[in-house]
Amino acid sequence: MRHTISVLVDNEFGVLSRVSGLFSGRGFNIESLCVAETMDPKVSLMTIVTSGDHKVIEQITKQLNKLINVIKVNDLTGQEYIERELALIKVHSTEDHRAEILRIVDIFRAKVVDVGPKSYTVEITGDEEKIRAISELLRPFGIKEVARTGRIALARSLKLKG
Amino acid sequence: MTGSEILITALEKEGVDTIFGFPGGAVLPVYDALFSSSLRHVVVRHEQGAVHMADGYARATGKPGVVLVTSGPGATNTVTGIATAYMDSIPLVVLTGQVPTALIGNDAFQEADIVGITRPCTKHNYLVKDIKDLATIVKKAFYIAMSGRPGPVLIDLPKDVLTNTEHFRYPDEVSMPTYQPTFRGHSRQIRRAVEGILQAERPVIYAGGGVVLSDSAKELLKFAERLSIPVTTTLMGLGGFPGTHPLFLGMLGMHGTYCANMAVTNTDCLIAIGARFDDRVTGKIDEFAPYAKIIHIDIDPTSISKNVKVDIPIVGDVRLVVKEMSRTLSEMKVRGKKGRLAGWRRQIEGWDNTHKLSYKKSVNKIKPQYVVERLYELTKGEAIIATEVGQNQMWTAQFFKFNKPRTFLTSGGLGTMGYGFPAAIGAQIACPGRVVIDIAGDGSIQMNIQELATAVQYRLPVKVAILNNRFLGMVRQWQELFYGSRYSSTCIEVMPDFVRLAESYGAAGLRAAAPQEVDGVIKEALSIKDRPVIMDFVVDREENVYPMVPAGQPINKMLLV
C-alpha cells in the first residue's frame, strides 16, 4: 500500500543523503521525495511517498525516527491530509489545436505560463489524479516535455473523520 | 586554542586515556598537540587494526574507544573496523583528518569523502566545517556513541579547522531534541510481560549482546534464578549469563547446542532480552519458536518486530527494564519456589543428555576443540578471550565457558576476519593485569598479523592461539557439506612458519603438533609476561563444527556429531 510520510528534519547538509541512503540501503522504495525549508530556516520538511506492507511501513517510520537529524515523522496515510503536486507540461500546439488546448487548460484551472511558436507550457497543480487526467487529455496533441515536483502534503487542521 | 588543542582537551574532559591511531599529513596538527599531552597514543601498523583495538578496548571496559587517523586512505582503512563496531553496537569515536575546507571536493591529495562513505555504517557522523562547532560536536559524538543503542560516531576534521584558533568552551551537557533514546520501559507493558512469564509453563530467556552492553548480567541472573527460567544466549550475549550455571543452556542458533535449540523451538514464552533475532539465531524464521508468546526487550525500537512478530514489546534500557521486572515480581509478592518449572527443566535436561556438546577425541591428532578446552582449564576461565571469525570462533563459543560479561570479544554481526588479534591488543592495553588470548585460525590471523609489531612495541603479553588446519575451515566445512567437497580456494597452500614469524617480530613463537604437547605450550605461553606469544597448534585438518543448522533450515533440524 502507498503511504505519504511527512518528515521534519534538521536543515543541514547531508541530511537528504542520510534519508535517501536509508531507503536504498534497506531496500525500501521511494516513489517521490520533496524537500524544502520551512518557516524555521533550521528545519526542512520532506514529503516522501513510499509503498510497502504494514511491516515495511513500520520499519520505515522507525528507521527514520532513529536518524539523529530527524525531528518528527508523521505517516499521513490514514489521516486526513491535503496533497498537491505541480507539473509543467510542454505541449505541441499548432494553430488548429490552440483553442482546444486552452479550453482544457481552463477546465482544469491550469495556466499557460509560456508560449512558443509551436508549443504551450502548461502549469497545473493538483493531486496525482488531476495531473494524470490533464496529461491524458493533452497527450493527443503531442507532449514534448514534462517536469513534476512530486507530492507535498500537510495534515488537515480540522479532523472531521472519527 | 588551536582546533587540535581544543580536540585534545575535549578528549581529556571526556575521560579518554588512550587513543589508537596512525599519523599522516592532514592530522599532523593533532599529532603535534598529542606530543605534549598526557593522553596515551598507541601507534598501530594499519588503521583497521586501530579501530579493532579501540573496539576491543571498548568491549572489555564499557568505555568508548577512540581512534585517530589521517585523511584519504587513513580514513578509508577504518571502514571495516567501523562497520564491525556498528553491527555489534560498540561505542567508538573515530577522528579522521580531512583536507582543508577550501580544498574539499577538489580531488585534493589524500581526499576521500569519508562522511559519505561511512554514513551507512556509523550511528552518526560529522564534518566539522567551523572551529566554533568543534567542542560541541566532540561532546555530542561521545554522547551519541555511548547512549541509547551504542555505536560508532565519526568526526571528520579538516586541517584548517585543526590549525585555526578559537576560545575553548566545553559544554557540560548536550541537549539534542532530535535524539532522545527511551530508557525506561513502559510500566504497563512490563507488568503484562511479567504476567505472561508467570503464566508460561515452558519459558526460555534468549539473551543477546544488549545484556553485556548495558551491564545487566547481575540483574538478568537474579531474575532468571528467582523464577528458575532457563537461559540461552546469542554469540554476542556469551558472558551475559554465567556459562557454568545450571540454568544455562548454551548458545542457540546455527552452531548452538541441541538443548538450547530444542528448548527455543518448544517454548511457550520466549523472553528476548537485548537480542535482535538475527538470521544466524533464528534459522528459518517461520518455524522459529512457533509455539511461543514473544516478549522483546530492546532499547532500539527498530529491532522490535523487524524479523518476528512480537507479542509484548518493551522499548527501554535492558538493565532498567529487567530491574523493573524484578520489582514488579516483588510487588506481586511472587516468591521463587524451588520446584518451579521442574517438568520443563527435566525435559531440557533430557535433550541435553541425548546430545551434549562433544567431539571425537584423538590421541595422535590435536582436536581444535581440545585446545579450547585446555585454554579454558589452564586459565581457570579467567582470561579475556577474543576470536577471529569462522570455526575458531564457534569452537570458542561452544567450549569456553564464559562466566563474566566483557570477557568475550568477537565480531558477531559483520563477521570480520582479522578482528580478534587487534581487539585482543586493545583489551590487553585496557586491562594490563589480565590474561588476554586471541583464539584464531590460520586464515584470519593473517588478516591483521602486522599488529604483532604493535604488541611487541608496547610489550603486551597478549597471546594468540592459532588453530592451524591450513584451511579456511568454515568455508571448507560448507563446501564439504553443501558443495560436494569441492574445496575451491579454501586450501591455503602457502603459509608462513608462525613460530619464526613471531620471532622475526620479536615475539615468542611456540608450536604443538601432538595432543601431549598442548598443555606445555599453553603453560609456557602463560608464563611469558613481557611480549606477545603465538601458539601454533597443528590441528586435525578436516574437523567440523557441530551441531550445525544448515542455512535456511529451522533450528531444530541440526546436523549432529
XYZ file of C-alpha atoms in Angstrom, chain A residues 81-161:
81
model
C -4.462 15.429 4.687
C -4.086 17.563 1.616
C -1.596 16.675 -1.030
C -0.567 18.597 -4.098
C 1.791 18.190 -6.949
C 2.824 20.686 -9.562
C 3.576 19.769 -13.169
C 4.854 21.780 -16.102
C 3.723 20.275 -19.383
C 5.092 21.477 -22.686
C 2.520 20.558 -25.291
C 2.769 20.788 -29.046
C 0.281 23.339 -30.324
C -0.465 24.078 -33.942
C -2.881 26.778 -34.902
C -5.888 24.490 -35.324
C -5.434 22.976 -31.847
C -4.720 26.033 -29.741
C -8.269 26.782 -28.854
C -8.940 23.269 -27.717
C -5.814 23.152 -25.588
C -6.775 26.417 -23.947
C -10.206 25.019 -23.226
C -8.711 22.014 -21.464
C -6.376 24.285 -19.518
C -9.363 26.333 -18.486
C -11.435 23.353 -17.382
C -8.608 22.142 -15.145
C -7.926 25.623 -13.823
C -4.409 25.303 -15.117
C -2.338 28.128 -16.555
C -0.371 28.682 -19.697
C 2.930 30.051 -18.464
C 4.956 30.073 -21.668
C 4.045 30.333 -25.304
C 6.220 29.461 -28.273
C 5.546 29.357 -31.962
C 4.704 25.668 -31.769
C 4.094 24.987 -28.098
C 2.359 25.953 -24.897
C 3.797 25.258 -21.464
C 1.018 24.496 -19.033
C 1.307 24.762 -15.263
C -1.040 22.512 -13.345
C -1.397 21.972 -9.621
C -3.419 19.265 -8.009
C -3.401 15.750 -6.748
C -1.955 12.935 -8.742
C -5.222 12.060 -10.494
C -5.807 15.532 -11.731
C -2.351 15.673 -13.228
C -2.802 12.299 -14.811
C -6.158 13.370 -16.256
C -4.893 16.520 -17.910
C -1.850 14.663 -19.206
C -4.151 12.132 -20.869
C -6.206 14.882 -22.471
C -3.143 16.732 -23.741
C -1.373 13.649 -24.990
C -3.113 13.549 -28.410
C -1.650 16.962 -29.255
C 1.849 15.781 -28.516
C 3.501 16.311 -25.143
C 7.111 17.381 -25.625
C 8.357 17.523 -22.062
C 7.026 17.145 -18.539
C 8.528 18.232 -15.233
C 6.804 17.210 -11.996
C 7.595 18.172 -8.438
C 6.470 15.037 -6.685
C 3.954 15.271 -3.936
C 3.897 17.610 -0.990
C 1.402 17.156 1.794
C 0.140 18.562 5.074
C -2.276 17.123 7.587
C -5.642 18.904 7.735
C -6.162 21.186 10.713
C -9.775 20.225 11.206
C -10.206 16.490 11.534
C -13.762 15.547 10.622
C -13.222 11.802 10.438
